[in-house]
Coordinates of C-alpha atoms in Angstrom, one line a residue:
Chain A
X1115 CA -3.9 -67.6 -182.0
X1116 CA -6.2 -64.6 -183.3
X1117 CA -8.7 -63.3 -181.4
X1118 CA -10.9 -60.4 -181.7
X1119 CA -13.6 -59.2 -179.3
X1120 CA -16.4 -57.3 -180.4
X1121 CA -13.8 -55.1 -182.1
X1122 CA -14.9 -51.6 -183.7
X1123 CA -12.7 -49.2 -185.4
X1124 CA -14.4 -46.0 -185.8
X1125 CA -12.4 -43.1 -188.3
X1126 CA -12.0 -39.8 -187.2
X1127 CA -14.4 -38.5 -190.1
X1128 CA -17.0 -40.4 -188.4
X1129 CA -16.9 -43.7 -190.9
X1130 CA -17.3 -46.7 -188.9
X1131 CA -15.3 -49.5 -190.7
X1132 CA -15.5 -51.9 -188.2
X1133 CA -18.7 -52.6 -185.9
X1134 CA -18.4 -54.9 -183.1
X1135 CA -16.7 -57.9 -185.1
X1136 CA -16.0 -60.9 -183.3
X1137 CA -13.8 -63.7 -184.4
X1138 CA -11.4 -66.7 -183.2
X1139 CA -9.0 -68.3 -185.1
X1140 CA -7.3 -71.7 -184.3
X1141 CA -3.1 -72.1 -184.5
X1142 CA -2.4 -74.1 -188.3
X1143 CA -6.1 -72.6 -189.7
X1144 CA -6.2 -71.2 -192.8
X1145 CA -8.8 -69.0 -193.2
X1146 CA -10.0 -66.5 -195.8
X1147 CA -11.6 -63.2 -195.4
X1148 CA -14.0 -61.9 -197.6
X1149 CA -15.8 -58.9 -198.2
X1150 CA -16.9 -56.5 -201.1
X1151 CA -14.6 -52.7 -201.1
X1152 CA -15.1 -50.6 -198.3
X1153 CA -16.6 -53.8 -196.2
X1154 CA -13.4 -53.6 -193.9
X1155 CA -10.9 -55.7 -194.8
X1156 CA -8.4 -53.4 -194.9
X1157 CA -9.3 -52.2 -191.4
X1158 CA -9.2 -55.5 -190.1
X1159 CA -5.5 -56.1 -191.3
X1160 CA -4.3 -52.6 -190.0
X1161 CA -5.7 -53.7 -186.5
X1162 CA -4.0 -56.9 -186.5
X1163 CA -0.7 -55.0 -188.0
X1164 CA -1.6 -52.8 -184.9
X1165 CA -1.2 -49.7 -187.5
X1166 CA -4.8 -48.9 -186.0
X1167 CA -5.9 -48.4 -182.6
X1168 CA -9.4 -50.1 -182.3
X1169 CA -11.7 -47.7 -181.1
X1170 CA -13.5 -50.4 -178.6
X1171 CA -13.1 -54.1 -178.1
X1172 CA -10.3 -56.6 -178.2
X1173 CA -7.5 -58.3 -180.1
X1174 CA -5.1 -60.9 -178.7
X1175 CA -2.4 -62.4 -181.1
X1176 CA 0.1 -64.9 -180.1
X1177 CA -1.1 -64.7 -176.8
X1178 CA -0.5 -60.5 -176.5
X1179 CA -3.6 -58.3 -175.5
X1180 CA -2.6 -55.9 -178.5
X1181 CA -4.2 -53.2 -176.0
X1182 CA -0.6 -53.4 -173.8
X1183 CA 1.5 -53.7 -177.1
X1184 CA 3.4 -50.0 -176.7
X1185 CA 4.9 -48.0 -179.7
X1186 CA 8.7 -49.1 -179.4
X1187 CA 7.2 -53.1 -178.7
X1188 CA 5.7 -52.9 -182.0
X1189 CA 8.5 -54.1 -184.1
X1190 CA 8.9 -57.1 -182.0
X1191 CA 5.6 -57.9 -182.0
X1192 CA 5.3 -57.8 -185.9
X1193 CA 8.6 -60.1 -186.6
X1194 CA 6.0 -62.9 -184.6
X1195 CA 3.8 -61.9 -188.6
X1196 CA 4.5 -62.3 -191.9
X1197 CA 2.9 -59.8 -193.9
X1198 CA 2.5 -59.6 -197.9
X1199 CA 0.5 -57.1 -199.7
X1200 CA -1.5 -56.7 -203.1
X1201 CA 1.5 -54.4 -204.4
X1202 CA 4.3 -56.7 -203.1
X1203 CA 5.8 -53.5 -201.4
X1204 CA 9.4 -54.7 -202.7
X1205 CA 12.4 -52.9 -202.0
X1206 CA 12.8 -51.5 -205.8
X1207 CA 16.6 -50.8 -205.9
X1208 CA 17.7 -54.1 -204.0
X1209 CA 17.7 -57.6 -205.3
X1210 CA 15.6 -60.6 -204.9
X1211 CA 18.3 -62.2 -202.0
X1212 CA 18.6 -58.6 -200.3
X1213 CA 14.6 -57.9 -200.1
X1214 CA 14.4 -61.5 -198.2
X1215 CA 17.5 -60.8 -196.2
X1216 CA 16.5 -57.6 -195.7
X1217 CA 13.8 -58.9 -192.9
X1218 CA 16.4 -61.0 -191.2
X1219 CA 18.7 -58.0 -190.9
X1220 CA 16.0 -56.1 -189.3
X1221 CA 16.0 -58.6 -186.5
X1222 CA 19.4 -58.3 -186.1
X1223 CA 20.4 -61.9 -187.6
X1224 CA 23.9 -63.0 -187.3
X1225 CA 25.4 -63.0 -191.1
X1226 CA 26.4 -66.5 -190.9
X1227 CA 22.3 -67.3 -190.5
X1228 CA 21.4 -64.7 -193.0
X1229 CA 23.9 -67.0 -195.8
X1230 CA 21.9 -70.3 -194.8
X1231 CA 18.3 -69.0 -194.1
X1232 CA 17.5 -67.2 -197.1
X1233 CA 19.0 -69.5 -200.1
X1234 CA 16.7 -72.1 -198.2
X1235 CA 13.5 -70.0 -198.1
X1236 CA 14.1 -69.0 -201.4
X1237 CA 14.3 -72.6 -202.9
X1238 CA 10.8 -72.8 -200.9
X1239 CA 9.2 -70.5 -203.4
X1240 CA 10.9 -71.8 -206.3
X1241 CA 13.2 -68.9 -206.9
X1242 CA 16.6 -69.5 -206.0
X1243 CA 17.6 -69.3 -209.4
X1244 CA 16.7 -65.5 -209.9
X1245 CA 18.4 -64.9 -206.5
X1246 CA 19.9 -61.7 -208.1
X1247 CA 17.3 -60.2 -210.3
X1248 CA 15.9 -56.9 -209.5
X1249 CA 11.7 -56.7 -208.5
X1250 CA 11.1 -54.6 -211.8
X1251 CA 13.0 -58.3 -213.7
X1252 CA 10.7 -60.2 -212.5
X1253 CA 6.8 -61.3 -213.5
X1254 CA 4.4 -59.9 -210.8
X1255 CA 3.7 -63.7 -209.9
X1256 CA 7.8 -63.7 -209.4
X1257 CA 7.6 -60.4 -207.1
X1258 CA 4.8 -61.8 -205.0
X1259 CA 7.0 -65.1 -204.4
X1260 CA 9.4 -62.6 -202.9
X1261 CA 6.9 -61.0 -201.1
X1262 CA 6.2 -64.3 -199.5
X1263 CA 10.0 -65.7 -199.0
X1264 CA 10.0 -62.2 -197.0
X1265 CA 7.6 -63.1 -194.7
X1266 CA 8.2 -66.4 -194.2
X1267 CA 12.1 -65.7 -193.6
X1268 CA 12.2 -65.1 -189.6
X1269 CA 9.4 -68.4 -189.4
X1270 CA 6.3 -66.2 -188.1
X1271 CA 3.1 -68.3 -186.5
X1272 CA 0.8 -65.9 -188.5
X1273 CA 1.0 -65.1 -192.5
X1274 CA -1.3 -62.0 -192.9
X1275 CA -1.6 -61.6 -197.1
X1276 CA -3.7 -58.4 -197.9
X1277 CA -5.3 -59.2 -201.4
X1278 CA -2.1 -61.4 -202.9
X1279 CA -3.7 -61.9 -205.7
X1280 CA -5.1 -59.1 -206.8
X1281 CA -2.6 -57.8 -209.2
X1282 CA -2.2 -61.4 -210.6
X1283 CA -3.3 -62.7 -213.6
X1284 CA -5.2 -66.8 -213.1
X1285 CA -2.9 -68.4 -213.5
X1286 CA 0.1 -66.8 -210.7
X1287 CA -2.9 -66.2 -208.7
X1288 CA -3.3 -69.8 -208.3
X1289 CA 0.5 -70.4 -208.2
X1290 CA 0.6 -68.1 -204.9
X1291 CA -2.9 -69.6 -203.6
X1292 CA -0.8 -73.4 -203.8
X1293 CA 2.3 -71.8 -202.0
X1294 CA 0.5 -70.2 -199.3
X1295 CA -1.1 -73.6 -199.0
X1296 CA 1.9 -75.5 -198.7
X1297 CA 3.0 -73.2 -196.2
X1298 CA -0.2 -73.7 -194.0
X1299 CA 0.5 -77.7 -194.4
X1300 CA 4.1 -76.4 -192.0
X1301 CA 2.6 -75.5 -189.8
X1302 CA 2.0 -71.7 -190.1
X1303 CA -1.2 -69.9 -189.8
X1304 CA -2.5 -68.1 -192.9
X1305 CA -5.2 -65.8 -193.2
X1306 CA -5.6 -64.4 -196.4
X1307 CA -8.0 -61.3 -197.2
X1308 CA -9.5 -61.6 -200.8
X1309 CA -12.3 -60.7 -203.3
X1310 CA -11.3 -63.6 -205.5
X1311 CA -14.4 -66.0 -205.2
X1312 CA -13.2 -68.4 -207.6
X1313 CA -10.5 -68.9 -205.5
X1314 CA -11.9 -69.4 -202.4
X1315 CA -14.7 -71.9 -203.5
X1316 CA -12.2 -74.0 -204.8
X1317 CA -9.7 -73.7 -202.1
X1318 CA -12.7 -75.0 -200.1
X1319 CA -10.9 -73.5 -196.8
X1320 CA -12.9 -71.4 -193.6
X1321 CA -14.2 -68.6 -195.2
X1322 CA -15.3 -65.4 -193.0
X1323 CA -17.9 -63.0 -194.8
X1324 CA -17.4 -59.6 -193.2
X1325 CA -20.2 -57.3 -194.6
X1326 CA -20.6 -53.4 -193.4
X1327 CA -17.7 -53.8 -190.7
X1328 CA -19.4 -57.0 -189.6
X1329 CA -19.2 -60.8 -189.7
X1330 CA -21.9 -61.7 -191.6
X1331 CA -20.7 -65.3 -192.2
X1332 CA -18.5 -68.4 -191.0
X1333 CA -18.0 -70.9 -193.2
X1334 CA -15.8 -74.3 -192.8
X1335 CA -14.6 -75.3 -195.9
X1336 CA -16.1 -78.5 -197.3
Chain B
X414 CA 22.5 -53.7 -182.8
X415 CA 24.8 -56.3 -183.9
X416 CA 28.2 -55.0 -185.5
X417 CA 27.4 -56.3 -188.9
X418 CA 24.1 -54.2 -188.5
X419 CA 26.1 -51.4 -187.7
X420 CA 28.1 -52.0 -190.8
X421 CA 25.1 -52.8 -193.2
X422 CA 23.7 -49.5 -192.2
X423 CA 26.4 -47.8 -192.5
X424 CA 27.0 -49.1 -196.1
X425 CA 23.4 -48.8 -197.0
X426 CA 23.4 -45.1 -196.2
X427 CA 26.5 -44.4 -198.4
X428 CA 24.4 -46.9 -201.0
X429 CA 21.3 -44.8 -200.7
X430 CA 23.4 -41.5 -201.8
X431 CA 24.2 -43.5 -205.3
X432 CA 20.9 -44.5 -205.3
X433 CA 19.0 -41.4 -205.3
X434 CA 21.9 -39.5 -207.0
X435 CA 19.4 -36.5 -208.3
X436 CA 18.2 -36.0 -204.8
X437 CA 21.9 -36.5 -203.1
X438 CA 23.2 -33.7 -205.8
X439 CA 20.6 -31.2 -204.9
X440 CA 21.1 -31.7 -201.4
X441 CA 25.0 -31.4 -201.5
X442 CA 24.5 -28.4 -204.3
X443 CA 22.2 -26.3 -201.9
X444 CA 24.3 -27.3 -199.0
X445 CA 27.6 -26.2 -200.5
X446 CA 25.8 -23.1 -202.2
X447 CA 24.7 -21.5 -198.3
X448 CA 28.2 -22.6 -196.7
X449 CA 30.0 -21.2 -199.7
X450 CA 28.2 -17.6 -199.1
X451 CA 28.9 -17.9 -195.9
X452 CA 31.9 -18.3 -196.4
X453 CA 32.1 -15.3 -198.9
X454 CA 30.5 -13.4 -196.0
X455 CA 32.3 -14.3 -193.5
X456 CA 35.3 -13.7 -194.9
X457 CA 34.5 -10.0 -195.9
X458 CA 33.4 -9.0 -192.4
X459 CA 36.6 -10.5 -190.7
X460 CA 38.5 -8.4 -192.8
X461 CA 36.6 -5.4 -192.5
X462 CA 36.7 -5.8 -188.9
X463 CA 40.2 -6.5 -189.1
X464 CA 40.8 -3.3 -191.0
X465 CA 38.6 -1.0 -189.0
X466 CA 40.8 -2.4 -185.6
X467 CA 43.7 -1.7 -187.7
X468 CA 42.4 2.0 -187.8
X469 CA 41.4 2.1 -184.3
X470 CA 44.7 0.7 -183.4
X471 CA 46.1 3.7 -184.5
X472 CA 44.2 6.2 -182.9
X473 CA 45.8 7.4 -179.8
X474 CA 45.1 9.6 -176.8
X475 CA 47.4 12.0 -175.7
X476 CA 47.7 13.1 -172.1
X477 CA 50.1 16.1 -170.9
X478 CA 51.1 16.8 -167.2
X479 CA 50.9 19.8 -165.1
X480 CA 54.3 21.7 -165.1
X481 CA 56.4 20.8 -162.5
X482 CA 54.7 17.4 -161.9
X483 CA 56.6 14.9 -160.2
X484 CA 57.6 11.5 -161.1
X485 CA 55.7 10.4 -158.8
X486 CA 52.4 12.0 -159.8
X487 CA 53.4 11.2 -163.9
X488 CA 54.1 7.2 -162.2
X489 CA 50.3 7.6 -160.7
X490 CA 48.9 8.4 -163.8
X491 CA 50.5 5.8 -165.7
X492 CA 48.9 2.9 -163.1
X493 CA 45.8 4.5 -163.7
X494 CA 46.1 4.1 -167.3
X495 CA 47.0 0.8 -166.9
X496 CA 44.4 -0.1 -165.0
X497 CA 41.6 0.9 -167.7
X498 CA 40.3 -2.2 -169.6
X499 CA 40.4 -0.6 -173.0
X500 CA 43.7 0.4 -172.7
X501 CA 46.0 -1.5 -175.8
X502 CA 49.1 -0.2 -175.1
X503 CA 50.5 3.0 -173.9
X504 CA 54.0 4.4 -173.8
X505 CA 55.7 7.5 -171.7
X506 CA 57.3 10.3 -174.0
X507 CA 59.7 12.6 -172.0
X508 CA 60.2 16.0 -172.9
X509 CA 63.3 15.0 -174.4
X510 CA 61.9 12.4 -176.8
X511 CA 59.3 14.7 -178.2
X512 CA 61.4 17.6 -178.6
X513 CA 64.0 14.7 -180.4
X514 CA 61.0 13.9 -182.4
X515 CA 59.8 17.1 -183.3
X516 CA 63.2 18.0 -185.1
X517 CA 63.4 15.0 -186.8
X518 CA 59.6 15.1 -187.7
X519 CA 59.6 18.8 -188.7
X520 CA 63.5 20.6 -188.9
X521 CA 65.3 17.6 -190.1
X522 CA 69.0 18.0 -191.7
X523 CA 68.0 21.5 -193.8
X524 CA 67.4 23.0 -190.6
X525 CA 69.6 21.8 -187.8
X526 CA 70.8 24.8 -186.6
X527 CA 67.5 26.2 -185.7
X528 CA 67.5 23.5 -183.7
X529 CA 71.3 24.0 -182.3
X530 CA 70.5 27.5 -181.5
X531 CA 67.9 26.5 -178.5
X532 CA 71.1 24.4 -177.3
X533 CA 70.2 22.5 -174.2
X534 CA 66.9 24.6 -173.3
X535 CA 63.7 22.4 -174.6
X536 CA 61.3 24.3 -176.4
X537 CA 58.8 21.6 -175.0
X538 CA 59.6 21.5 -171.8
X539 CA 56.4 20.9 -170.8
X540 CA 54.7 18.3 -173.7
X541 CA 56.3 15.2 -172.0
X542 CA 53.2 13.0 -172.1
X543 CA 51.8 9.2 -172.3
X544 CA 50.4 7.9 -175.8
X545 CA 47.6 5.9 -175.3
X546 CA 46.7 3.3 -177.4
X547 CA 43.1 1.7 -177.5
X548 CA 41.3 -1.8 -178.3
X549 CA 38.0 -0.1 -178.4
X550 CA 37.4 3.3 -179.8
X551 CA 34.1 3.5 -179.0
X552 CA 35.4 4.2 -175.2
X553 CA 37.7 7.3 -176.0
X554 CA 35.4 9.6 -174.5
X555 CA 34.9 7.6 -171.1
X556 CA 38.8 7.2 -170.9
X557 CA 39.0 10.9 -171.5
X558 CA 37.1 11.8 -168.6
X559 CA 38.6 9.6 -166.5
X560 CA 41.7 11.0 -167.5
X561 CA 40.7 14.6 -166.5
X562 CA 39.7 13.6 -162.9
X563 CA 43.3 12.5 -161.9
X564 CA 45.6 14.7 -160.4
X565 CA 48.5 15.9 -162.0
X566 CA 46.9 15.8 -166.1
X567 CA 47.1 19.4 -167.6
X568 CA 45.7 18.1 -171.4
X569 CA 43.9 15.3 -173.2
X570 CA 44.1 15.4 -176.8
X571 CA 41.9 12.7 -178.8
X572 CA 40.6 12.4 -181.7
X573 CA 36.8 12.5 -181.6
X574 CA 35.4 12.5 -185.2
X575 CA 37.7 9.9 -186.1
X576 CA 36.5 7.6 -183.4
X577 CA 32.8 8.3 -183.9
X578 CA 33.3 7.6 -187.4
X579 CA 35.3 4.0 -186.7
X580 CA 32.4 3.3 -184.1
X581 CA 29.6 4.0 -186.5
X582 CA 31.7 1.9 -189.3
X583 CA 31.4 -0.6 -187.2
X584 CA 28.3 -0.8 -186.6
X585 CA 27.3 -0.7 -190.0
X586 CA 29.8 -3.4 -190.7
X587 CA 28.5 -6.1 -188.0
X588 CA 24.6 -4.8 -188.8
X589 CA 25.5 -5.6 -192.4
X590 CA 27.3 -9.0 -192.0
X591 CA 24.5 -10.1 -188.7
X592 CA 21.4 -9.3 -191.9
X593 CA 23.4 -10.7 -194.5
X594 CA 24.3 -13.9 -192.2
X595 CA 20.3 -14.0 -191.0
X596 CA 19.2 -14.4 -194.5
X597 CA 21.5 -16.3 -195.8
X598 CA 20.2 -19.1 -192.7
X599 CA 16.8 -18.1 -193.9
X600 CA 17.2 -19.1 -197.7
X601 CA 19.3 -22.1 -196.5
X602 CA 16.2 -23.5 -194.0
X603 CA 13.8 -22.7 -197.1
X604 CA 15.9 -24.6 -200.0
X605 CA 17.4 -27.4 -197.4
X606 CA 13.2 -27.7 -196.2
X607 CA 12.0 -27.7 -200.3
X608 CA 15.0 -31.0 -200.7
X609 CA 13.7 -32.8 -197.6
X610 CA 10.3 -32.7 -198.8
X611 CA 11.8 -34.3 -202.5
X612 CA 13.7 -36.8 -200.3
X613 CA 10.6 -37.8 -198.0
X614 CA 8.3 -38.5 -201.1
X615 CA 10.9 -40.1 -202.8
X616 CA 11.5 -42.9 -199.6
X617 CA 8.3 -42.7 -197.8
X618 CA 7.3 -45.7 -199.7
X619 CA 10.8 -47.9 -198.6
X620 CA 9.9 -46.5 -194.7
X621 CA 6.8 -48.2 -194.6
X622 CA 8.1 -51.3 -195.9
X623 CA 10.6 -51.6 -192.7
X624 CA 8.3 -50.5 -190.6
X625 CA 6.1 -52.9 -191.4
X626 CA 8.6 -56.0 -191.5
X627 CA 9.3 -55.2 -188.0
X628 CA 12.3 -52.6 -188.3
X629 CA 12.8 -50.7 -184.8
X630 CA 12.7 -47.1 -185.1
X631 CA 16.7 -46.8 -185.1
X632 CA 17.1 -49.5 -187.6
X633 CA 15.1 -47.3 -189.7
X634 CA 16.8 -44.0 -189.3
X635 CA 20.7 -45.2 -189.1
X636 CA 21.1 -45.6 -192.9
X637 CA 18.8 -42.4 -193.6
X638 CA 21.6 -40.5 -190.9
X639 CA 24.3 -41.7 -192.5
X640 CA 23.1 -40.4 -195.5
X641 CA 22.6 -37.0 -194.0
X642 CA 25.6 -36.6 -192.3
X643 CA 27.5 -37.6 -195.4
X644 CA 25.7 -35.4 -197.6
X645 CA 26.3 -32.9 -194.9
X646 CA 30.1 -33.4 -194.7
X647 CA 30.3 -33.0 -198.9
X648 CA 28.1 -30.2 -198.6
X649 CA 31.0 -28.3 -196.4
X650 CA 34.5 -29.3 -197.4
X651 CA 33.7 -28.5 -200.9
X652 CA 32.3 -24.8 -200.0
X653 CA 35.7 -25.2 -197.5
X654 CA 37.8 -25.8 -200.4
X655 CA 36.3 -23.2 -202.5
X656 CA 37.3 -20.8 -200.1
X657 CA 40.5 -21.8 -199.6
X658 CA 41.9 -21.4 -203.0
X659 CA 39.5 -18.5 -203.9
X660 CA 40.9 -16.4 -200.8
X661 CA 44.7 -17.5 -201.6
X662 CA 44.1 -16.4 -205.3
X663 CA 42.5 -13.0 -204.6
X664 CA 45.0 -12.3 -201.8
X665 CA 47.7 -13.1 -203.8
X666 CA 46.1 -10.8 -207.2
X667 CA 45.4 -8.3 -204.9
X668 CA 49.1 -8.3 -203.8
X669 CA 50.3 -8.5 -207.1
X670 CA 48.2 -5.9 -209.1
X671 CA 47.6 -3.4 -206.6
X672 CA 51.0 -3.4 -204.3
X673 CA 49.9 0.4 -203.2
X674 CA 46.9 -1.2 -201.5
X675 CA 49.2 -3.2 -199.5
X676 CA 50.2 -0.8 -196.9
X677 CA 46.9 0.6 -196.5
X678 CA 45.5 -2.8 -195.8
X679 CA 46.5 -6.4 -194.7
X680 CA 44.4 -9.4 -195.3
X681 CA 43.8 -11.3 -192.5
X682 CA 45.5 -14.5 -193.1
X683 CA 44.1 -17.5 -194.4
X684 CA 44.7 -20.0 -191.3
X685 CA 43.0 -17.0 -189.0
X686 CA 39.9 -16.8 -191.5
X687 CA 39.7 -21.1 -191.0
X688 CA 40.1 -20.9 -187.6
X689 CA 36.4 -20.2 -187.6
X690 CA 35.2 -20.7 -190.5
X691 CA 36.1 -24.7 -190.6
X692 CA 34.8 -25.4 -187.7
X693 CA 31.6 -23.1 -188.1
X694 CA 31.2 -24.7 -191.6
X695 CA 31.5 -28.3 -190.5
X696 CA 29.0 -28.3 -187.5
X697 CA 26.7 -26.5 -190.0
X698 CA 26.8 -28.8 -192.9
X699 CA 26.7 -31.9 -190.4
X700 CA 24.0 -30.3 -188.7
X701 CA 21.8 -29.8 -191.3
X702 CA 22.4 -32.9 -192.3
X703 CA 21.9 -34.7 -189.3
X704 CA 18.1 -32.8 -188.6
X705 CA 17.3 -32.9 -192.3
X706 CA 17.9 -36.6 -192.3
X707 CA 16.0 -36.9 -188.9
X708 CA 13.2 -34.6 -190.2
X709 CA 13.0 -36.9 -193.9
X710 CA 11.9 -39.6 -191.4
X711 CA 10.4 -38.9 -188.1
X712 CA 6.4 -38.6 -189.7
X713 CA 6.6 -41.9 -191.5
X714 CA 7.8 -43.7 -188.3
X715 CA 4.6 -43.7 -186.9
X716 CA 3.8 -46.6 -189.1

């Protein structure tokens, strides 16, 4: 499903954020990556986005070498991953039904599926009821439930969540933590990058330490 | 693209000018501020041309024959004129004619019988001529020289001073209006350049968002161009508009309080003026709207 080898990613000022970092991971894992700031996290999620280039080594996702992935295949290659950030990254001026809808109309979804799809993926976060509430109406826990309805909306193998919680208070952190869960139990793989130990020990899910670019530990959740 | 992507983009650029009213206002305000002066320019320099043609219009070459010269030679001359590019018009005035005209001109009723007493014998016999008329003063000298190298032409009269003064007017006229026009482009490029740069900061954020949910790059950019062009198309007919009344009102004040101006000058009418100036205005406000829209988001599709 996700494969790197012996990726590095080295910065045109000369910072080397990733050094030779080797992973695999299975279809249906879910897996965490953690790391302090600055341990390249970040990095790692840009590569997979294919935003960055690696500067040696290899990624396959779904299958693709992301080496032969060429500019104008790069949209089609992220619809195949859903992607939610720290910031949510909403749409500010459009509602909670047109930020989901919005990533089905960028796939070029007949209207008729558009009507069905999202109503259903909405229900799946629990907010079909706020359908037409603007982001800045809703709780951040609220805005990262949209974040996720988003990505799950044109059913991607791969969920990549960049720090979810980190602008959550305890108690929506955990809320998202149990949806992205749920949604691993479908089916879909979900690797979620995070600082949020408490989280992740009870989670009791793969954990990947990545420490100075590297992989400094693999742990199977127990 | 499906068609009911086509009409979602279409409907989420006209959206996105409600949306970022502020920015939309600027960019229709500086828009319709450089068409409008270029409209204003435009305008004067088509009717400054337009009277400095009416003046050369008037300027005519006159070219006497040998005496005795025969029809034929007289019918030579003419095909010669004829033949010269900035000839406008000419006309043959017998010797007849310009003695006709010279009573009428100079004697008139007081003094017909000075002219009775010459009875059938012209006075000017000999001052038959042709009366050339040019589209370009700027070539009465080269005419006049050719004029002197055919057989049979006795005299050119022209009026030098009068063309070198039209010429150099008009070159001071199109020098004026080609600096005026050059700067006016500059200022627009600088404040149209200062309103992209607002508008990229202001949707760089909703770019990346696309871009990274998998938009293509034209899924991206059809709302922002629809934007544009709209913008763009505002940003001219209302300049247009402007214009239109503003040149109807000050021709028709200028008609009304200064009537003695009227038969010294003629404003060029209003349909001639917007036979150029529409479409000029048009391409440029869709233009600019069309690359400023492209240039808001080609650097953050590199996403």
């Amino acid at each position: 499903m996700i494969k790197l080898d012996k990726v590095s990613k080295t910065y045109e000022a000369g910072v080397q954020a990733v050094r030779d970092l080797s992973l695999h991971i299975m279809p249906g894992e879910f897996v965490f990556v953690v790391g302090d700031s600055g341990s390249g996290k970040s990095t790692l999620i840009k590569l997979l986005l294919k935003e960055l280039t690696p500067t040696s080594g290899r990624i396959v996702v779904n299958g693709k070498d992301l080496a032969g992935v060429k500019h104008k295949q790069i949209p089609e290659y992220r619809r195949k991953i859903g992607v939610v950030f720290q910031d949510f990254r909403l749409l500010q001026d459009r509602n909670v039904y047109d930020n989901v809808a919005f990533a089905m109309r960028v796939v070029d979804s007949a209207p008729r599926e558009i009507k069905k799809r999202v109503p259903h993926v909405l229900s799946l976060v629990g907010l079909q009821p706020k359908y037409r509430a603007l982001p800045k109406q809703l709780s951040g826990g609220e805005q990262q439930r949209v974040a996720i309805a988003r990505a799950l909306v044109n059913n991607p193998k791969i969920i990549l969540a960049d720090e979810p919680t980190g602008n959550l208070d305890g108690n929506n952190a955990w809320e998202i933590m149990r949806l992205l869960d749920e949604i691993n139990q479908r089916g879909t793989t979900v690797v979620v990058v995070t600082h949020n130990m408490e989280i992740v020990r009870s989670m009791r899910k793969r954990v990947i330490t990545i420490k100075k670019g590297m992989v400094t530990g693999d742990e199977e959740g127990m | 693209m499906r068609l009911s992507s086509l009409l979602y983009n279409f409907k989420q650029g006209l959206l996105n000018i409600w949306r970022n009213k502020m920015f939309s206002l600027a960019s229709i305000a500086t828009m319709t501020a450089c068409i409008f002066l270029f409209g204003v320019f435009y305008s004067i320099g088509i009717n400054f041309n337009s009277m400095v043609k009416a003046a050369e219009e008037g300027v005519a070459v006159t070219v006497y024959f040998e005496e005795n010269c025969s029809q034929d030679i007289i019918d030579a001359i003419g095909k010669a004129i004829e033949s010269r590019p900035e000839v406008l018009r000419y006309k043959f005035v017998s010797a007849d004619d310009a003695w006709a005209s010279f009573q009428q001109e100079y004697l008139g009723d007081e003094h017909a019988s000075v002219a009775e007493s010459f009875a059938d014998d012209n006075p000017l016999a000999d001052a038959a001529n042709y009366e050339i008329y040019l589209n370009d003063v700027s070539k009465q000298t080269a005419l006049v020289d050719f004029l002197y190298e055919q057989d049979g032409v006795r005299e050119v009269h022209q009026s030098e001073d009068v063309a070198r003064t039209l010429t150099d007017f008009n070159k001071l006229i199109s020098g004026i209006s080609v600096g005026v026009i050059i700067i006016l482009i500059a200022v627009a490029v600088f404040l149209i350049n200062n309103t992209v740069t607002v508008g990229i900061s202001v949707r760089s954020e909703e770019i990346a968002i696309m871009k990274y949910i998998g938009a293509k790059d034209a899924f991206v950019r059809a709302p922002f161009l629809v934007e544009g062009v709209t913008i763009g198309a505002i940003g001219s007919i209302i300049p247009l508009v402007l214009m239109y009344f503003l040149y109807s009102s000050i021709m028709n004040y200028v008609a009304g309080r200064f009537s003695a101006l009227g038969s010294m000058f003629t404003f060029v009418p209003i349909a001639d003026v917007f036979k150029v100036l529409l479409p000029v205005s048009m391409v440029l406000g869709l233009g600019i709207g069309f690359i400023g829209s492209r240039l808001t988001i080609i650097r953050h599709l590199k996403v």
